[in-house]
Tab-separated table of C-alpha atoms in Angstrom:
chain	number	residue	atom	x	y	z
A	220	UNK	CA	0.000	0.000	0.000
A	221	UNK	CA	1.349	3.510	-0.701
A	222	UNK	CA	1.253	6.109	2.405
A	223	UNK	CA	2.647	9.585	1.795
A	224	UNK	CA	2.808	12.575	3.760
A	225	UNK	CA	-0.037	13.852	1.254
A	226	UNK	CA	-2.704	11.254	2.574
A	227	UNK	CA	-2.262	12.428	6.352
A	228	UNK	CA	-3.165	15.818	5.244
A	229	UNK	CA	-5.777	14.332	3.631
A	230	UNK	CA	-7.098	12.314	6.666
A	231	UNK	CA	-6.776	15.132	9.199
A	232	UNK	CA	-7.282	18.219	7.058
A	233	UNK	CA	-7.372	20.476	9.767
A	234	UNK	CA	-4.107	18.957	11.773
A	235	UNK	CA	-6.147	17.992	14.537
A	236	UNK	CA	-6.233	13.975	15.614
A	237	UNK	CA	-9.454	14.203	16.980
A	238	UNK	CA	-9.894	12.166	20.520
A	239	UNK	CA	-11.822	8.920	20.616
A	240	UNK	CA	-11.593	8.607	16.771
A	241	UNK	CA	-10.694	4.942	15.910
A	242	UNK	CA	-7.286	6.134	14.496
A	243	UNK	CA	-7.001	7.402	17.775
A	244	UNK	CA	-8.020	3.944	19.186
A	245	UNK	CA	-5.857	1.856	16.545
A	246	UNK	CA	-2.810	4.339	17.536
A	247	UNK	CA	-2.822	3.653	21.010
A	248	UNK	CA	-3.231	-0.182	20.283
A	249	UNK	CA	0.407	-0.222	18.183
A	250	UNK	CA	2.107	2.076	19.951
A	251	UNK	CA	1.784	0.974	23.155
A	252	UNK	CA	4.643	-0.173	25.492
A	253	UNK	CA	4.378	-3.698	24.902
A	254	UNK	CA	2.566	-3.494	21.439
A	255	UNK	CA	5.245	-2.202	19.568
A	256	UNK	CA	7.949	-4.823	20.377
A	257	UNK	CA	5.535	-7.695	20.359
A	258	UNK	CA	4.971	-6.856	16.446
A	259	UNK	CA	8.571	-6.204	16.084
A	260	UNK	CA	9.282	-9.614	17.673
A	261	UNK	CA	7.188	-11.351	15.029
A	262	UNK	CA	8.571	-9.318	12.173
A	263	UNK	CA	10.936	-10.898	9.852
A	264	UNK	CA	10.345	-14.314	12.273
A	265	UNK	CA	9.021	-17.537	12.197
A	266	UNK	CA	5.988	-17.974	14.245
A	267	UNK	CA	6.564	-17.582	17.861
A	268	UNK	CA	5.794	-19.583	21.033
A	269	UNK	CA	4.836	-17.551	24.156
A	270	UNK	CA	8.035	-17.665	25.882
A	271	UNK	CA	10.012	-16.724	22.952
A	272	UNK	CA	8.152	-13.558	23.337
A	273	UNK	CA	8.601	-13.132	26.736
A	274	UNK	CA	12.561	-13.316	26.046
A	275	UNK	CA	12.239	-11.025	23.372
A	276	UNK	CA	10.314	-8.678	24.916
A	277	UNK	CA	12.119	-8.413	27.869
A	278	UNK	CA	10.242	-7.488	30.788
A	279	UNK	CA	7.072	-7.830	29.588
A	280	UNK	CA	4.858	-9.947	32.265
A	281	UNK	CA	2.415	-12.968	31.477
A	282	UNK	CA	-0.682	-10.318	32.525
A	283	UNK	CA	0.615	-7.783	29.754
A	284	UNK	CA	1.580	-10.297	27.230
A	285	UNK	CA	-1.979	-11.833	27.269
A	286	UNK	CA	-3.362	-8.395	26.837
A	287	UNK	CA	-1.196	-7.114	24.357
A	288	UNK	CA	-1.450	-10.249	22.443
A	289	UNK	CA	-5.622	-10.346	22.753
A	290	UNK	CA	-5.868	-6.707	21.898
A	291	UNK	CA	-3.413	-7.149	18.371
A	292	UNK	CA	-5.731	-10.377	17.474
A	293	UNK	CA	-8.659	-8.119	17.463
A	294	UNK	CA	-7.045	-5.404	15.360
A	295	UNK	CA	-6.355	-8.421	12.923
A	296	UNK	CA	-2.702	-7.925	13.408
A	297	UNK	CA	-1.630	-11.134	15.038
A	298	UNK	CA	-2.867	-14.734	14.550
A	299	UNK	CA	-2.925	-16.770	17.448
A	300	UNK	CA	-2.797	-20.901	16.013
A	301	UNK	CA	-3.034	-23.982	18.397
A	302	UNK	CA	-1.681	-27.030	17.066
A	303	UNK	CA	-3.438	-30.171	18.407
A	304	UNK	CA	-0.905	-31.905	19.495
A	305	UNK	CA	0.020	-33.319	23.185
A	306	UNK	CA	1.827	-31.212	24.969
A	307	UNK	CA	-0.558	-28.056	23.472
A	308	UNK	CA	1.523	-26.623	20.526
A	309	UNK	CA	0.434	-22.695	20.710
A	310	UNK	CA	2.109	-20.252	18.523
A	311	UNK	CA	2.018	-16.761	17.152
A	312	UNK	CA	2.403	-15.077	13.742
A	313	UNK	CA	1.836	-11.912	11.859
A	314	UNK	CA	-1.519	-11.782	9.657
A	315	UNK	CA	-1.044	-10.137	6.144
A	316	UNK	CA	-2.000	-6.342	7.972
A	317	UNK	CA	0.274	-7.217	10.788
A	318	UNK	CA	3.125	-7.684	8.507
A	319	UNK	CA	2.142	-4.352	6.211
A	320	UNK	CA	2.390	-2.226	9.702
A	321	UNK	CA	5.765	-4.199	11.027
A	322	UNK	CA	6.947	-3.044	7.308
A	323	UNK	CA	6.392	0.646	8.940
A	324	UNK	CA	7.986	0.204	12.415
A	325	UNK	CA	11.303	-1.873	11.466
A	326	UNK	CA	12.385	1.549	9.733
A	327	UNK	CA	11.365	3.516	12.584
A	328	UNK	CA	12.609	1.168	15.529
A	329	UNK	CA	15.857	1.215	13.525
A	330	UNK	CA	16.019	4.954	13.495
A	331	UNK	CA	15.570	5.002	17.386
A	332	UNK	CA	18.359	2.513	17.726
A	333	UNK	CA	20.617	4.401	15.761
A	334	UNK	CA	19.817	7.424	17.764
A	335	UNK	CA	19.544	6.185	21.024
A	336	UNK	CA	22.873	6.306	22.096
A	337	UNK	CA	23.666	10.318	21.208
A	338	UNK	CA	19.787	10.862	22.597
A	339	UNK	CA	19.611	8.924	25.566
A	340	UNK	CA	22.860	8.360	26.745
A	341	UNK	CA	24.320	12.305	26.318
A	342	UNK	CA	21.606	13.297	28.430
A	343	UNK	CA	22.632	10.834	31.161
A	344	UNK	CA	26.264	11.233	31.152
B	158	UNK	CA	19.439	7.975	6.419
B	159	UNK	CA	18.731	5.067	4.962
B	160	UNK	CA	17.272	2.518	7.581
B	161	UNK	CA	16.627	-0.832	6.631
B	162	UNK	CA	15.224	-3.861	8.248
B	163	UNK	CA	18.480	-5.559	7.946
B	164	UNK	CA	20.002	-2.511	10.061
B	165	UNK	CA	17.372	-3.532	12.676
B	166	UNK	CA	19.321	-7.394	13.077
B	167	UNK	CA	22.486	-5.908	13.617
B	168	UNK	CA	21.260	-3.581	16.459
B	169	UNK	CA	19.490	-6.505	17.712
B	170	UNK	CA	21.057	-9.624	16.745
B	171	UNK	CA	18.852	-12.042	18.630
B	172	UNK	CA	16.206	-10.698	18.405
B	173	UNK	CA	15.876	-9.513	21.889
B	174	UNK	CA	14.906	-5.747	22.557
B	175	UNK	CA	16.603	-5.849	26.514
B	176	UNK	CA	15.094	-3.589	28.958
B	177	UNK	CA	16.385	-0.401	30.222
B	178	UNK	CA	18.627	-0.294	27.176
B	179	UNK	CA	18.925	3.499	25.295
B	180	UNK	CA	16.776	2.327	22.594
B	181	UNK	CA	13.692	1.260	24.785
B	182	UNK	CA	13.650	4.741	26.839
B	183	UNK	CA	13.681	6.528	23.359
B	184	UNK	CA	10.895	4.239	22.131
B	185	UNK	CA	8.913	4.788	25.045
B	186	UNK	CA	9.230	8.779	24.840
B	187	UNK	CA	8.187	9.050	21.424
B	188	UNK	CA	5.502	6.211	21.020
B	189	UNK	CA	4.020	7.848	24.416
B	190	UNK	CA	0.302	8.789	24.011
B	191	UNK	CA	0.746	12.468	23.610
B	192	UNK	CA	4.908	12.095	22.494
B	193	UNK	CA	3.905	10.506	18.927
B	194	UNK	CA	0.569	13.338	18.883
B	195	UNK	CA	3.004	16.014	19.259
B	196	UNK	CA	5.473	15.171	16.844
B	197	UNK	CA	3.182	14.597	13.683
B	198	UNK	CA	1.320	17.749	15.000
B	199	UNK	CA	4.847	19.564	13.903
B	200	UNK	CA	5.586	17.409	10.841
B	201	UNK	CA	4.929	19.511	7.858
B	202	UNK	CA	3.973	22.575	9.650
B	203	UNK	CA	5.413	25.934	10.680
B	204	UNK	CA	6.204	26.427	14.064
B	205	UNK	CA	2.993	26.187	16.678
B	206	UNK	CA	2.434	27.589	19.562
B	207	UNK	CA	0.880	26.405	22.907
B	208	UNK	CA	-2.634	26.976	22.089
B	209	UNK	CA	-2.358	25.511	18.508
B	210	UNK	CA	-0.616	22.377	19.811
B	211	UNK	CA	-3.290	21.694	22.712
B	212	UNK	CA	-5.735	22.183	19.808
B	213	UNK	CA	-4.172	19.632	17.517
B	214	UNK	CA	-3.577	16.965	19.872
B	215	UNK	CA	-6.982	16.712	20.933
B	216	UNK	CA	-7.552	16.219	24.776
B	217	UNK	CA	-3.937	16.290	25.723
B	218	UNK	CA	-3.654	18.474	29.273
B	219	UNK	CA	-1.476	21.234	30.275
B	220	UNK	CA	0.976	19.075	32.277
B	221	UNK	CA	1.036	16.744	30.110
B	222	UNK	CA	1.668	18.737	26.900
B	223	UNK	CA	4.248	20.628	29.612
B	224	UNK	CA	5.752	17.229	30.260
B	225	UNK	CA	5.821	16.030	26.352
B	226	UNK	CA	7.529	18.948	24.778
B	227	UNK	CA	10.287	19.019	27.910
B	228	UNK	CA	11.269	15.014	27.189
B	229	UNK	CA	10.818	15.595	23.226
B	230	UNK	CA	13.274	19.059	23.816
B	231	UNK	CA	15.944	16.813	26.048
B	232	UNK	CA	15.963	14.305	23.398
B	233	UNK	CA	16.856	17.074	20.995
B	234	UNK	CA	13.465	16.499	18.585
B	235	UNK	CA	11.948	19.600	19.592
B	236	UNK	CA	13.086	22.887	19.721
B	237	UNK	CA	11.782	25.959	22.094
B	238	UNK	CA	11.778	29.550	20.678
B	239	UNK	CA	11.094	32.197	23.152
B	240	UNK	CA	10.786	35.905	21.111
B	241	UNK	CA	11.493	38.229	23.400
B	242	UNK	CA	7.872	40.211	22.683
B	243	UNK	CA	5.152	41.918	24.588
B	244	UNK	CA	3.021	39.819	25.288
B	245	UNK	CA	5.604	36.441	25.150
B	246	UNK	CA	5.656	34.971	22.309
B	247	UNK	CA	6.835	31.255	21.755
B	248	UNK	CA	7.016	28.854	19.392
B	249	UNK	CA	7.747	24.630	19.065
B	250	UNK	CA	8.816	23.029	16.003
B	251	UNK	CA	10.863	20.047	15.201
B	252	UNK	CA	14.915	19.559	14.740
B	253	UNK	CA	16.471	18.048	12.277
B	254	UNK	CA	16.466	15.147	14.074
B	255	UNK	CA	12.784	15.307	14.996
B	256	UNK	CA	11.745	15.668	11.184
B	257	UNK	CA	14.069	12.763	10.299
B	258	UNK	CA	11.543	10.887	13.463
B	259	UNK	CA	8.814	12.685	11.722
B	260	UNK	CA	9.399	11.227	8.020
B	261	UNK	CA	9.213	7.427	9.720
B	262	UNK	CA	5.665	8.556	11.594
B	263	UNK	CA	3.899	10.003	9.046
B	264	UNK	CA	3.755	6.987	6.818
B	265	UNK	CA	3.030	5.212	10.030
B	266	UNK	CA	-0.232	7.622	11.143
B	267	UNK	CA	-1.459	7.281	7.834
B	268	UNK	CA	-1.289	3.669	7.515
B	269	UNK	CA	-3.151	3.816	11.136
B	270	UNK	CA	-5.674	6.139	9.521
B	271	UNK	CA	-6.433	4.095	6.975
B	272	UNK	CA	-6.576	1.133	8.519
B	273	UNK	CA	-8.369	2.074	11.376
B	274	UNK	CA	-12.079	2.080	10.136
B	275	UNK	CA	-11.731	-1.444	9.015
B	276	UNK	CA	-10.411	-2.975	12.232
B	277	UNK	CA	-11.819	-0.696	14.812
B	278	UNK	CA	-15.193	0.489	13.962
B	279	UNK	CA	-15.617	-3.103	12.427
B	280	UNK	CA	-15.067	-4.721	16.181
B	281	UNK	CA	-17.446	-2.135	17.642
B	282	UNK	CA	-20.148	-2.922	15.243
């Protein structure tokens, strides 16, 4: 799908994000602590298993991870797929729209890694 | 600067975004609720003032707007112009760094803004 600056200004002509509008909603959903690096976990992966994802994304508890993980299945972002096999075999992917939005944050979770260290770090020392 | 998702690898080779590390205290300040709100209010625009930034970022609250601005202005996104006028006069508007951050949300918000009807309204419905 093609975004460009040009289609914001078309969504929001006025510049205003206007509270409790579902981009609003959806926004809060990706962006939020856990929500980002769970979809960054799954991008460029393999299907995960739960505890992969708690390794990955580290310091996450089981109470968030459930959330997070409920809340991007009902935005149609992640899959959730239970193998029937003894042990249970439960893992979890990207769906096609989960993948299209990861395509968006690698680039920008990539740009805050490069910059973290003159951001972050200067102000510290 | 070119950022690709084979940069994002060698930041984090396995795969593992560890906690308190640089890179998750920037991603936290500028995915915040009102930190992303904020910066795409300044992408493409002049400089804003107060008023016109409370206005775009719909429902955001003085101390919290207060609070934004200061973390985006330590991390060196935003910049604060006082003109020394009667009445006071200032202005916010992005770095060069913070437009850089700005040309990886935009796509991102308009993705969300697109997408949003479709998975949001359609789980309300």
């Amino acid at each position: 799908m093609k975004v460009s600056s040009g289609s914001l200004r078309q969504q929001f002509p006025d510049g205003v994000f206007p509270e409790g509008c579902p981009s609003r909603t959806l926004l809060d959903h990706i962006t939020s602590k856990w929500g980002v690096l769970v979809l960054l976990s799954l991008a460029d992966s393999e299907p995960l298993r739960w505890s992969e994802l708690r390794r990955r994304a580290q310091g996450v508890s089981e109470k968030m991870l459930a959330q997070t993980l409920r809340t991007l299945a009902d935005d149609d972002l992640v899959v959730r797929t239970a193998h029937p096999v003894v042990p249970p075999h439960v893992e979890y992917a990207l769906t096609d729209r989960g993948r299209e939005l990861a395509g968006l944050l690698t680039p920008l979770m990539t740009w805050v890694a490069i910059n973290a260290d003159e951001v972050i770090v200067a102000e510290s020392a």
